mmCIF file of C-alpha atoms and ligand atoms in Angstrom:
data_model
loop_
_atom_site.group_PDB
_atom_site.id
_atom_site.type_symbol
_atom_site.label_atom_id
_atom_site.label_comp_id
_atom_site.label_asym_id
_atom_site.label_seq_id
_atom_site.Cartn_x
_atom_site.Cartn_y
_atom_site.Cartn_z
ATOM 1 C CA UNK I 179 11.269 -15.616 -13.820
ATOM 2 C CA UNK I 180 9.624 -12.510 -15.210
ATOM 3 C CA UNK I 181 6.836 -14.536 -16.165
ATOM 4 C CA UNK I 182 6.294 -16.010 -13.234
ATOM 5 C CA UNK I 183 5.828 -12.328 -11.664
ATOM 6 C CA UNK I 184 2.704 -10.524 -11.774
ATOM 7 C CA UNK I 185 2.280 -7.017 -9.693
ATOM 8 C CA UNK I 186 -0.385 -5.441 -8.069
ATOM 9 C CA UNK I 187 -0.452 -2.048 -8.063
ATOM 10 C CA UNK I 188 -3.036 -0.207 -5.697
ATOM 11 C CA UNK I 189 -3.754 3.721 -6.268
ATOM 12 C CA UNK I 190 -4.549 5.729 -3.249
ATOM 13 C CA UNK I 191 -6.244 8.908 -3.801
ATOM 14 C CA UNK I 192 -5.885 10.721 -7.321
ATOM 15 C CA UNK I 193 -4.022 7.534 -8.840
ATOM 16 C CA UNK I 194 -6.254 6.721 -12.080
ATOM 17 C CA UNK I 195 -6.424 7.331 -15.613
ATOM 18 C CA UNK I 196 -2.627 7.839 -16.100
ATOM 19 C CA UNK I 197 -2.089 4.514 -14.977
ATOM 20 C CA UNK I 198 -4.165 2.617 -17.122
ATOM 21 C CA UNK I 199 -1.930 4.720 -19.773
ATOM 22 C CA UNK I 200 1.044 4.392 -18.384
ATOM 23 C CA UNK I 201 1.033 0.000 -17.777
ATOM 24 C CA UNK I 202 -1.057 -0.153 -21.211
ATOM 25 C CA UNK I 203 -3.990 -2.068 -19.666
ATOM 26 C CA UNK I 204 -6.074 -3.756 -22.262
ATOM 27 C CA UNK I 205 -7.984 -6.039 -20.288
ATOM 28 C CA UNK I 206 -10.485 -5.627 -17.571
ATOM 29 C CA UNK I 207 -12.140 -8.006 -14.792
ATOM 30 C CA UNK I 208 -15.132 -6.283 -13.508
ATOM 31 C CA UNK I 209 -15.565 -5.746 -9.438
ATOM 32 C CA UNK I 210 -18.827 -7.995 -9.868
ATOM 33 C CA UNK I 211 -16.583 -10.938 -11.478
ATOM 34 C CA UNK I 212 -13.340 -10.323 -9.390
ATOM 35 C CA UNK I 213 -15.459 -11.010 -5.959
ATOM 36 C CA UNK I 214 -14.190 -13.425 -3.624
ATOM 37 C CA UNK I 215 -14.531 -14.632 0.018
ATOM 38 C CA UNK I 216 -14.517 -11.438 1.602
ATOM 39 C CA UNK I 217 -16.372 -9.605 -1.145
ATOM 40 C CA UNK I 218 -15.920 -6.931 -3.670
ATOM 41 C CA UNK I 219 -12.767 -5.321 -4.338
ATOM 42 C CA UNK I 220 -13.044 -1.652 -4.335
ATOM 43 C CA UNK I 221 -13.038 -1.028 -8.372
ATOM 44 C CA UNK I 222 -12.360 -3.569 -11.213
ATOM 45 C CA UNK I 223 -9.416 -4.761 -12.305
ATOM 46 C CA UNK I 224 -7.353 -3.540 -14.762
ATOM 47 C CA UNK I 225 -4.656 -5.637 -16.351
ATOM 48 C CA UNK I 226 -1.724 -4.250 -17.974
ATOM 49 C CA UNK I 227 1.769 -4.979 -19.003
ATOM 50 C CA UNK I 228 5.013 -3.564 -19.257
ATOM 51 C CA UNK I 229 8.554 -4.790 -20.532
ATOM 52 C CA UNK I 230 6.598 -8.084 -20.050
ATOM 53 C CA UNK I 231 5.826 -8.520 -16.655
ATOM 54 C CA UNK I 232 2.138 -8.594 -15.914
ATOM 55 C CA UNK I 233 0.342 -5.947 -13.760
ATOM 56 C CA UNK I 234 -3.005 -5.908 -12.512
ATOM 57 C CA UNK I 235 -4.403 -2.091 -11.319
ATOM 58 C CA UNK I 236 -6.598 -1.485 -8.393
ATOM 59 C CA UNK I 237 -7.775 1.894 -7.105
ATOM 60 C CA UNK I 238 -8.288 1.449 -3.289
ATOM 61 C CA UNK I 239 -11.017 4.200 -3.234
ATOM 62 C CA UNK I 240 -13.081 3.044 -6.199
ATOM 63 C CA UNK I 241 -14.024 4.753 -8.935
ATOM 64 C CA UNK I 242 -14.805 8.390 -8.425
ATOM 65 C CA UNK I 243 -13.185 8.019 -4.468
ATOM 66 C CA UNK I 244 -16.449 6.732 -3.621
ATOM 67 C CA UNK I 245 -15.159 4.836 -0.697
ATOM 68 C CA UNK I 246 -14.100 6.093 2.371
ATOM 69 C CA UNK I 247 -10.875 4.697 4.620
ATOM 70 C CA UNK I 248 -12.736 2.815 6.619
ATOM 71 C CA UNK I 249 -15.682 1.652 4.423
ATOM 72 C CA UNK I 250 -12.824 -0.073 1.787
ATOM 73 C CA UNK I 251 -12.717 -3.813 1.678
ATOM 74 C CA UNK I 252 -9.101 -4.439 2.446
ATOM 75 C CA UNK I 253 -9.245 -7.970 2.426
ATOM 76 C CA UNK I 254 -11.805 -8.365 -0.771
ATOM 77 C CA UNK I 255 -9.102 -6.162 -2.614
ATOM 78 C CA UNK I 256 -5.760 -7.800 -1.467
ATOM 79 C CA UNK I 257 -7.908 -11.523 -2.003
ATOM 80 C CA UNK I 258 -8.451 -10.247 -5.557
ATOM 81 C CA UNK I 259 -4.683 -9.497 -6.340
ATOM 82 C CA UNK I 260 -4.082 -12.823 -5.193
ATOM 83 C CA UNK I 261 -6.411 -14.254 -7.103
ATOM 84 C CA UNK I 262 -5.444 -13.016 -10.210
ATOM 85 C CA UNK I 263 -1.620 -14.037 -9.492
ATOM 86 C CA UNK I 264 0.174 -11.545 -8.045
ATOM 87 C CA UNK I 265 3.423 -11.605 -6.297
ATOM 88 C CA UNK I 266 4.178 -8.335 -5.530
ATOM 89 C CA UNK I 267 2.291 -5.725 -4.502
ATOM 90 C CA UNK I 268 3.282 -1.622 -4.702
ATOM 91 C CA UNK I 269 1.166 0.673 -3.069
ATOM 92 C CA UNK I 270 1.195 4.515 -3.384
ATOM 93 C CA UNK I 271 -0.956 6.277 -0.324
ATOM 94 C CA UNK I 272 -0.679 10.664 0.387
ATOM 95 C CA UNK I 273 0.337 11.094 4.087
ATOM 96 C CA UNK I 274 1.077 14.089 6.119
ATOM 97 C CA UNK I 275 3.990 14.775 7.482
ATOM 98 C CA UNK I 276 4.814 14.294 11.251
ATOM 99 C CA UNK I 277 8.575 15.691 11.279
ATOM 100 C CA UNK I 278 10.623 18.830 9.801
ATOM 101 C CA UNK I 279 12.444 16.307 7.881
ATOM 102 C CA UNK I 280 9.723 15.275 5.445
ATOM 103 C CA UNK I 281 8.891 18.166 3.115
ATOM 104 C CA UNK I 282 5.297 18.424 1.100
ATOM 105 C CA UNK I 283 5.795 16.562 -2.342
ATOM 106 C CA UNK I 284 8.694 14.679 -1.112
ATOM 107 C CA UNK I 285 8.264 10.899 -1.433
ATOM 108 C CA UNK I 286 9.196 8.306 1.840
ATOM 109 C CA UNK I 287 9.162 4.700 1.445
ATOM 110 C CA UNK I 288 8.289 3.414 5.017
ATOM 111 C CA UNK I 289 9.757 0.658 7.143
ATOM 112 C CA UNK I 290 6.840 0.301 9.671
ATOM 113 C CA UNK I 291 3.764 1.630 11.062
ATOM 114 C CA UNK I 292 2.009 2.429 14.238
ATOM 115 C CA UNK I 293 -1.927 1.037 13.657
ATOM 116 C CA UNK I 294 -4.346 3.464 15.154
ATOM 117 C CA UNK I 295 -7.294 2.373 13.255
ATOM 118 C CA UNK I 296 -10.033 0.529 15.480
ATOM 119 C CA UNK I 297 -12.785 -0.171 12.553
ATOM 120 C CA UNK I 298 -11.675 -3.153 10.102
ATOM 121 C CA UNK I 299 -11.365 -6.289 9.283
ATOM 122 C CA UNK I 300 -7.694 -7.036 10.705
ATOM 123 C CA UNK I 301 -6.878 -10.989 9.154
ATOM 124 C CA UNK I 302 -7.903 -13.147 6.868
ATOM 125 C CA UNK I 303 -7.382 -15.323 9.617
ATOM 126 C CA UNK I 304 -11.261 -15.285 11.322
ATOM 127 C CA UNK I 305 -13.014 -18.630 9.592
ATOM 128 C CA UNK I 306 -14.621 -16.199 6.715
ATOM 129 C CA UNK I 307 -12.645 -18.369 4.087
ATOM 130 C CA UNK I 308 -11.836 -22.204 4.456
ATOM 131 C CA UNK I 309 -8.175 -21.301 2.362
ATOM 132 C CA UNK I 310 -7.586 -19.693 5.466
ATOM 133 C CA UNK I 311 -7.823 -21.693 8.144
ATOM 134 C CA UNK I 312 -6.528 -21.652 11.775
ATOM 135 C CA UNK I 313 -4.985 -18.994 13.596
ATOM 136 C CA UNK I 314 -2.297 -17.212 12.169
ATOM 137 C CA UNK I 315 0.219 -14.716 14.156
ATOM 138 C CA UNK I 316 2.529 -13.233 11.341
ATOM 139 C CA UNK I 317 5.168 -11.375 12.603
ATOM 140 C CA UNK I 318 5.382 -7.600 11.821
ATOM 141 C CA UNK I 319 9.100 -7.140 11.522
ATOM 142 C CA UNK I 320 10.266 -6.499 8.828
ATOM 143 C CA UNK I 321 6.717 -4.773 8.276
ATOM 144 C CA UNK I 322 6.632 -4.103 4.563
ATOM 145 C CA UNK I 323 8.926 -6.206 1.998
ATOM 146 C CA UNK I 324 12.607 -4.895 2.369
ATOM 147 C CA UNK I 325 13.752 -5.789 -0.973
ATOM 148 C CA UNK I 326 10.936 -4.415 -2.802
ATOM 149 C CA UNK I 327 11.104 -1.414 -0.586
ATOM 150 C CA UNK I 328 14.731 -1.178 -1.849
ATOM 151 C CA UNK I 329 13.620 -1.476 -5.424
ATOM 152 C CA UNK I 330 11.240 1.672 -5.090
ATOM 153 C CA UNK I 331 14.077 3.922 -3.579
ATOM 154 C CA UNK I 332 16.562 2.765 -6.316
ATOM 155 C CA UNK I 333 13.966 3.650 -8.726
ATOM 156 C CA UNK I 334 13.154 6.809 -7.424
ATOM 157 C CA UNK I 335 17.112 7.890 -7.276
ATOM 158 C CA UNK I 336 17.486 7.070 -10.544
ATOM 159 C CA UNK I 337 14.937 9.348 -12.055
ATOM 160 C CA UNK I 338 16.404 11.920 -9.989
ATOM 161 C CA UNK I 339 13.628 12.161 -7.084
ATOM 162 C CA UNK I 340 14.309 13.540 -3.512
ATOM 163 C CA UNK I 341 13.250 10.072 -1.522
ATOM 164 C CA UNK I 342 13.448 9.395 2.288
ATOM 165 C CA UNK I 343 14.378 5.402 3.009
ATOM 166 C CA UNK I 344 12.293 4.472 5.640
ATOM 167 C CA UNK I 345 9.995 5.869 8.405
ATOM 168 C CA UNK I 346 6.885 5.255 10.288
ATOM 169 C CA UNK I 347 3.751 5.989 9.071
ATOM 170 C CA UNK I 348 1.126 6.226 11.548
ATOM 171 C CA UNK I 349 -2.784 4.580 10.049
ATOM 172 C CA UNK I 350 -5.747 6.571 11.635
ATOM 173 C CA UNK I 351 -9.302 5.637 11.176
ATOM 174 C CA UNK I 352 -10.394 8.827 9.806
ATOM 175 C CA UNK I 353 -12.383 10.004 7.792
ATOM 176 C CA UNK I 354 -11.550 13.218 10.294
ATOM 177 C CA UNK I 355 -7.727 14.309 10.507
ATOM 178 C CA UNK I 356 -6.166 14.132 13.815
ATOM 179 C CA UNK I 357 -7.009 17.353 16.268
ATOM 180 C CA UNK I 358 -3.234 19.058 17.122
ATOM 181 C CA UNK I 359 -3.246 16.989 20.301
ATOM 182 C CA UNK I 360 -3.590 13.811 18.507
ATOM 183 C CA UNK I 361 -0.892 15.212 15.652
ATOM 184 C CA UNK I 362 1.456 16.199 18.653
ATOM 185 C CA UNK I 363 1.235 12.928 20.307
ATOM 186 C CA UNK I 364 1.392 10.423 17.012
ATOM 187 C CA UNK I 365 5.092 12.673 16.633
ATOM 188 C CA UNK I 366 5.761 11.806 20.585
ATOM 189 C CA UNK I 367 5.309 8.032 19.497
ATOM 190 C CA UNK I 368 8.113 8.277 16.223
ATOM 191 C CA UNK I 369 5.335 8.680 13.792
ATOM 192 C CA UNK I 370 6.607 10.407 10.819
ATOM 193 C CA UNK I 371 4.095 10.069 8.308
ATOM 194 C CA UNK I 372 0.485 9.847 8.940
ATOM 195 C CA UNK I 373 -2.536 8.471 6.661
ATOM 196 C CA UNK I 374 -5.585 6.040 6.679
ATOM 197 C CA UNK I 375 -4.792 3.705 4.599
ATOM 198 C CA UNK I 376 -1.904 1.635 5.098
ATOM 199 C CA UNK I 377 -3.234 -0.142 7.544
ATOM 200 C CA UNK I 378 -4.687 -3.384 7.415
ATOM 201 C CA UNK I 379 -3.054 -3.406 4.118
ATOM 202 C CA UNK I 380 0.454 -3.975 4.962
ATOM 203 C CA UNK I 381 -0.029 -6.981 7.330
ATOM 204 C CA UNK I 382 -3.041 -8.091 5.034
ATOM 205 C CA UNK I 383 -0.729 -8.571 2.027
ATOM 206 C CA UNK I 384 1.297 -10.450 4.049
ATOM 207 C CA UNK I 385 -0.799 -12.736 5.712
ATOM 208 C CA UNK I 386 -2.005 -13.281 1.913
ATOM 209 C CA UNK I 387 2.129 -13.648 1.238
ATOM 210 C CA UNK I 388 2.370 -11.435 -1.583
ATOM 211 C CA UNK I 389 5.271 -8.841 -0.959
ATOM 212 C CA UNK I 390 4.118 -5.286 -0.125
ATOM 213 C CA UNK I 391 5.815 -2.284 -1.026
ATOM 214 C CA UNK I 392 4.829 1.426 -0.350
ATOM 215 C CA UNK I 393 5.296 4.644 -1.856
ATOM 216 C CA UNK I 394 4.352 7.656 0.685
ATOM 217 C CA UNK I 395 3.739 10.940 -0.509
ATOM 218 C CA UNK I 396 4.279 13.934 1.893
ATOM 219 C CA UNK I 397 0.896 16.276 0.785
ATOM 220 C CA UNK I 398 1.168 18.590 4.064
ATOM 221 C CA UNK I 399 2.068 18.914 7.770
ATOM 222 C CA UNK I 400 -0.912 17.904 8.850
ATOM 223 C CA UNK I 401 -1.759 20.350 12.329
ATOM 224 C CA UNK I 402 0.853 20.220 14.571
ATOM 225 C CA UNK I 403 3.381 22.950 12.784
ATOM 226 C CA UNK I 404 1.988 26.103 14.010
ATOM 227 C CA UNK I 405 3.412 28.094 11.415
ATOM 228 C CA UNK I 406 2.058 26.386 8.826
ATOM 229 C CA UNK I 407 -2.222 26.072 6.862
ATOM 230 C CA UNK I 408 -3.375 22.979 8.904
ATOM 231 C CA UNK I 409 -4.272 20.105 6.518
ATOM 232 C CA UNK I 410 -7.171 20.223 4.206
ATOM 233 C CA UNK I 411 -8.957 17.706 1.848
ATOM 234 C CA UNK I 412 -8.489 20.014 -1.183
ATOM 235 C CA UNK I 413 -4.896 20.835 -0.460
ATOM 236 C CA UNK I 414 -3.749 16.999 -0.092
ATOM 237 C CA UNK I 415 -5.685 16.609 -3.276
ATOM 238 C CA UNK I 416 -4.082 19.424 -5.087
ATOM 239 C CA UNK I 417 -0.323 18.245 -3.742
ATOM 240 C CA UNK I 418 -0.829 14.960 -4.573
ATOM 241 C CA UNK I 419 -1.953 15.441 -8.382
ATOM 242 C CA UNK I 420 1.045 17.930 -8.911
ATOM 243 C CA UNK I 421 3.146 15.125 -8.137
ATOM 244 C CA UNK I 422 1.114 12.430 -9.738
ATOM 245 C CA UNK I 423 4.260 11.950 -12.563
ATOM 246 C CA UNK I 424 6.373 11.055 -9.747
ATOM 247 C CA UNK I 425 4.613 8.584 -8.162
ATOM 248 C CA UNK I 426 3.889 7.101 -11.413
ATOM 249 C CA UNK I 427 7.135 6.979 -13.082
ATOM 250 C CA UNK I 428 8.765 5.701 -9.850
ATOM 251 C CA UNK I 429 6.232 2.447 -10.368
ATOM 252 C CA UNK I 430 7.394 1.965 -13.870
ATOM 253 C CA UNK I 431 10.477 1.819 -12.881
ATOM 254 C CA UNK I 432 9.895 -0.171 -9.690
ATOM 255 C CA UNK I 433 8.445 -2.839 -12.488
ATOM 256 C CA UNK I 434 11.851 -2.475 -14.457
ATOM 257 C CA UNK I 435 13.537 -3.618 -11.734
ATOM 258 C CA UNK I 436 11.699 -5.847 -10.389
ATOM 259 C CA UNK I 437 11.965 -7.965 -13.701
ATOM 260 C CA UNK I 438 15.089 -8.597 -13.441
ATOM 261 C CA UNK I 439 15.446 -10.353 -10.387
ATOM 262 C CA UNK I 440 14.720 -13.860 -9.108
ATOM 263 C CA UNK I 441 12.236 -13.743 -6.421
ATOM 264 C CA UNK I 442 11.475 -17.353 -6.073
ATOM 265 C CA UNK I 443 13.070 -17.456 -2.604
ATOM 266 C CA UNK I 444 11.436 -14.581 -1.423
ATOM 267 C CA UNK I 445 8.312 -15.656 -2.357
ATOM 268 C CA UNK I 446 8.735 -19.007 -0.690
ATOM 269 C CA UNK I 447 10.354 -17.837 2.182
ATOM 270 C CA UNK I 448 7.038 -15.573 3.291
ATOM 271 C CA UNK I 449 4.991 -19.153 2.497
ATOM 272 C CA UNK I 450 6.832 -20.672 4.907
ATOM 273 C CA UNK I 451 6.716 -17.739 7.329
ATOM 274 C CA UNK I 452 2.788 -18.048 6.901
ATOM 275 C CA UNK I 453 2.903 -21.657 7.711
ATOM 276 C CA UNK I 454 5.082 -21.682 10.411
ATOM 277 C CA UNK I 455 2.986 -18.500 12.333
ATOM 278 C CA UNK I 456 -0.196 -20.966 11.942
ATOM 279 C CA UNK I 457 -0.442 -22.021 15.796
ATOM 280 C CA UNK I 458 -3.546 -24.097 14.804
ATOM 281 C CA UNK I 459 -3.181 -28.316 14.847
ATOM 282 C CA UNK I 460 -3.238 -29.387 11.414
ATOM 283 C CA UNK I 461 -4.389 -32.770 12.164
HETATM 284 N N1 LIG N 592 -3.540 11.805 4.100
HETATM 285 C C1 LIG N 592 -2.919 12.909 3.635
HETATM 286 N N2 LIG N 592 -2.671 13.786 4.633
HETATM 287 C C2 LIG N 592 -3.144 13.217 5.764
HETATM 288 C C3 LIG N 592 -3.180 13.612 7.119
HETATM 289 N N3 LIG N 592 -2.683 14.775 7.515
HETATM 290 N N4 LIG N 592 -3.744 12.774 8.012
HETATM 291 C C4 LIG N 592 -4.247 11.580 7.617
HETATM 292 N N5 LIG N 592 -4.247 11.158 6.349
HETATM 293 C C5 LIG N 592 -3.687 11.956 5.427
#
């Protein structure tokens, strides 16, 4: 079956160079040549491989984190994965923390989200593309792939890392962070991570069925701790690349693992999910 599995990996902020190391990519599809439907993907595509499963590398922010949350082309970049044959997808995206629980640096693999954004393209499902036609109302639970979700924390105990299983993580529009208020309240909901970027991806990915994975990491508390710096662009920067090796070594591994099973069922399983969640006549 490894053969028959190909993963997408897509780099939030500060997720670059040591990638392309790290999954040997030799081979590159430019942004130009990897446009689709909905448009450009955020960067080009870089294709890699590891203990011979395929991996094609996408950095949600484009090169130089020239894109902003709201300005990236969700769909154009989750299209392109799928064009180019994936079947998984892991994503890595730094979130602040909503809870006492969740320490800066730590990593979280969430179970489900609260979508606050209000600026985006939210389906593929809107007569853009003719390969997706009708109207299509996936269903959100579980939200992101459980058994790839398992994968990540079993990689990440095995090398050792302190990793929460599951949580919320709360999508904002942004660019701005949330004013205390709006920190206070997203905790109030059961938000325990919050960022701008996991949504549309999550429900994207699986409208597209490829199965999504996340890896959180905790970069600050945001503002609502009052005994702690409120969040700031440099610090999540700074957090994040100090724990860069995590993130990335929990990926390898996720790969590893991922190898060795047989996802067939999975994969058609979320087909027919897709199918079934088309309310449109097909005659
Ligand atoms: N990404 C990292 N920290 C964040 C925060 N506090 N709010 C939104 N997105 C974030």
């Amino acid at each position: 079956m490894a053969n028959q599995i190909k993963v997408g990996i897509i780099g939030g902020s500060g997720l670059g160079d040591s990638l392309h190391k790290t999954f040997n990519c030799n081979n590159t599809i430019s942004r130009e040549n990897a446009k689709n439907d909905f448009g450009y993907p955020s960067s080009d595509l870089y294709y890699g491989c590891i203990d011979g499963v395929n991996i094609v590398l996408l950095s949600r922010h484009g090169a130089g984190h020239k894109i902003n949350p709201t300005g990236v082309n969700y769909r154009a970049n989750i299209e392109a994965l799928r064009l180019a044959g994936c079947t998984h997808i892991l994503a890595s995206t730094a979130c602040g923390s909503l809870t006492e629980s969740i320490s800066r640096g730590q990593l979280v693999v969430p179970d489900s989200f609260i979508d606050r954004t209000f600026s985006r393209k939210n389906t593929f499902y809107d007569g853009t593309s003719v390969k997706y036609s009708g109207v299509c109302h996936i269903p959100m639970e579980p939200a992101f792939d459980p058994r790839t979700s398992e994968i990540l924390i079993q990689a990440a105990k095995k090398l050792g890392y302190n990793i929460r299983k599951g949580g919320t993580v709360v999508t904002i529009e942004g660019p701005r962070f949330s004013s205390k208020a709006e920190s206070n309240a997203l905790r109030l909901w059961g938000g325990h991570l919050v960022n701008m970027t996991i949504c549309p991806e999550v429900f994207l990915a699986k409208e597209a069925g490829l199965l999504y994975a996340a890896v959180a990491m905790a970069t600050d508390y945001d503002c609502w701790r009052d005994c702690e710096d409120n969040v700031h662009a440099a610090d999540v920067v700074v957090v994040f690349k100090q724990n860069i090796d995590k993130i990335t070594n929990v990926l390898l591994e996720t790969v590893k693992i991922i190898r060795s099973g047989e996802w067939k069922q999975d994969i058609n399983k979320l087909k027919d999910l897709i199918e079934s969640s088309n309310v449109s006549s097909k005659d």
